XYZ file of C-alpha atoms in Angstrom:
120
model
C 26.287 126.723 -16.258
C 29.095 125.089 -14.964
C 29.710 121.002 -14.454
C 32.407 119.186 -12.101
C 32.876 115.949 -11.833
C 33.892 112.629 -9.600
C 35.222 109.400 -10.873
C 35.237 106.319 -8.414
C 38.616 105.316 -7.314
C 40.311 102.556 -9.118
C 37.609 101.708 -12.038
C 37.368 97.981 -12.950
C 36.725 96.591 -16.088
C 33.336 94.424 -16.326
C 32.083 96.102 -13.014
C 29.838 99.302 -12.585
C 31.435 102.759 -11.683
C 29.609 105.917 -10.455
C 30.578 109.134 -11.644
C 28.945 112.312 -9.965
C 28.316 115.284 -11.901
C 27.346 118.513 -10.613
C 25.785 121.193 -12.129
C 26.016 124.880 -10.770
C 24.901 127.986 -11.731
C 22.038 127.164 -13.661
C 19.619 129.883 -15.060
C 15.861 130.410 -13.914
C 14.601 128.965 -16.672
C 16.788 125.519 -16.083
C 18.472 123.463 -18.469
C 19.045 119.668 -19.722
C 21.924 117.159 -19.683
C 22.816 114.187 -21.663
C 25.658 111.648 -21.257
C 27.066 110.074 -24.256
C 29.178 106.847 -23.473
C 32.103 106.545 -26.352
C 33.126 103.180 -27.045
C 34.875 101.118 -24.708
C 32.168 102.249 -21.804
C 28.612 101.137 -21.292
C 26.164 103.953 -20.114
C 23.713 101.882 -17.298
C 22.092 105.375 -16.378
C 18.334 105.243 -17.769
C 17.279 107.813 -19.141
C 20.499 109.181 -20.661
C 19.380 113.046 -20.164
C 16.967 114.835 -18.201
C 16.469 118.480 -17.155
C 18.423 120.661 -14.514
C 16.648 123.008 -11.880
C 17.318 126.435 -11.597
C 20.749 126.524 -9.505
C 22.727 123.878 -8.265
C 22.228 119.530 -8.747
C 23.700 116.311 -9.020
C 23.156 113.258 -10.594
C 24.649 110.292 -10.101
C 25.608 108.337 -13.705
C 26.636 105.037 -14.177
C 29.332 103.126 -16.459
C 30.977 99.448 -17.163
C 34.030 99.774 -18.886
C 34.239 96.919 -20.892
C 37.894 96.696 -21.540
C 41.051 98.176 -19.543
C 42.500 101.185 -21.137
C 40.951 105.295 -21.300
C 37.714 105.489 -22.874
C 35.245 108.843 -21.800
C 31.672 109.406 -21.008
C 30.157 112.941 -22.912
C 28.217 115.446 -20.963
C 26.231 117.444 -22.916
C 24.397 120.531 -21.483
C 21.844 122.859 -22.705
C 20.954 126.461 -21.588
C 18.940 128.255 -23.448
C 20.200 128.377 -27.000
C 23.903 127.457 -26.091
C 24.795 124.047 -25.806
C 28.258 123.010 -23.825
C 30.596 119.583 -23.518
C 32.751 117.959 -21.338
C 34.193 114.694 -21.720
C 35.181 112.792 -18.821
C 37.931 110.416 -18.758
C 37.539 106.995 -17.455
C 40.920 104.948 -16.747
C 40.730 101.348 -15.749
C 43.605 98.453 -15.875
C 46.711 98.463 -14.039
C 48.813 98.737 -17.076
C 46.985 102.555 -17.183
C 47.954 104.525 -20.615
C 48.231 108.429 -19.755
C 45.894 110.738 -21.362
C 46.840 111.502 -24.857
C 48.818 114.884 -25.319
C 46.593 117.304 -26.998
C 45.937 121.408 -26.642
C 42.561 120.632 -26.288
C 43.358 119.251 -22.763
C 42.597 121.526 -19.424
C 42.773 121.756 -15.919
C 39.297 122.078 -14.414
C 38.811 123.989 -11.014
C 39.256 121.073 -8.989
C 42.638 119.669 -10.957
C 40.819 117.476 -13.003
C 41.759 117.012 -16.163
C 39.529 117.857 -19.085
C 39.477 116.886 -23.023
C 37.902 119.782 -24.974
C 35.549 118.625 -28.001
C 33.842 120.486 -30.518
C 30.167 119.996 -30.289
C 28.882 118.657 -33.385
């Protein structure tokens, strides 16, 4: 299964921002999601996971940052036994920090830019 993502332009702290995941390539027997906010972010998405179709969906999730600065939202996904995570960055403020330097930082398909974390 793979997941890409959207952030809304220009995040604001205090105010709700929609971030579209998308889910592709998902077996026939389906799978399941769930978001994780870290702190700094508050998840307003009820429920926090639910299952995925065989194939291709979205879901719309959505976040209040509660202070400026980088804080992430966790996407968990489960196929069958294997279990995968993404964590998706969330800037807001206009005095923006820049994502930490780390190897565990990639480019996804579409550019993004994605933190690696071990699933605990």
């Amino acid at each position: 299964m793979a997941v890409s993502y959207s952030v809304e332009p220009h995040p604001v702290t205090g105010r709700s921002t929609r971030i579209m995941l998308r889910f592709v390539e998902v077996g026939p027997a389906g799978g399941s999601v769930r978001v994780v906010a870290e702190p700094g972010l508050s998840l307003l998405t009820v429920p926090a996971q639910r299952a995925l179709p065989s194939g291709e969906s979205m879901w719309a999730v959505d976040v209040q940052p509660l202070a400026d600065g980088l804080a992430y939202i966790d996407v968990f996904t489960t196929q069958g036994n294997a279990t995968s995570a993404v964590s998706i960055p969330v800037q807001t403020g206009t005095g923006a920090q820049k994502l930490p330097v780390s190897p565990h930082l990639k480019t996804g398909p579409q550019g993004e830019t994605l933190l690696i974390k071990p699933v605990p």
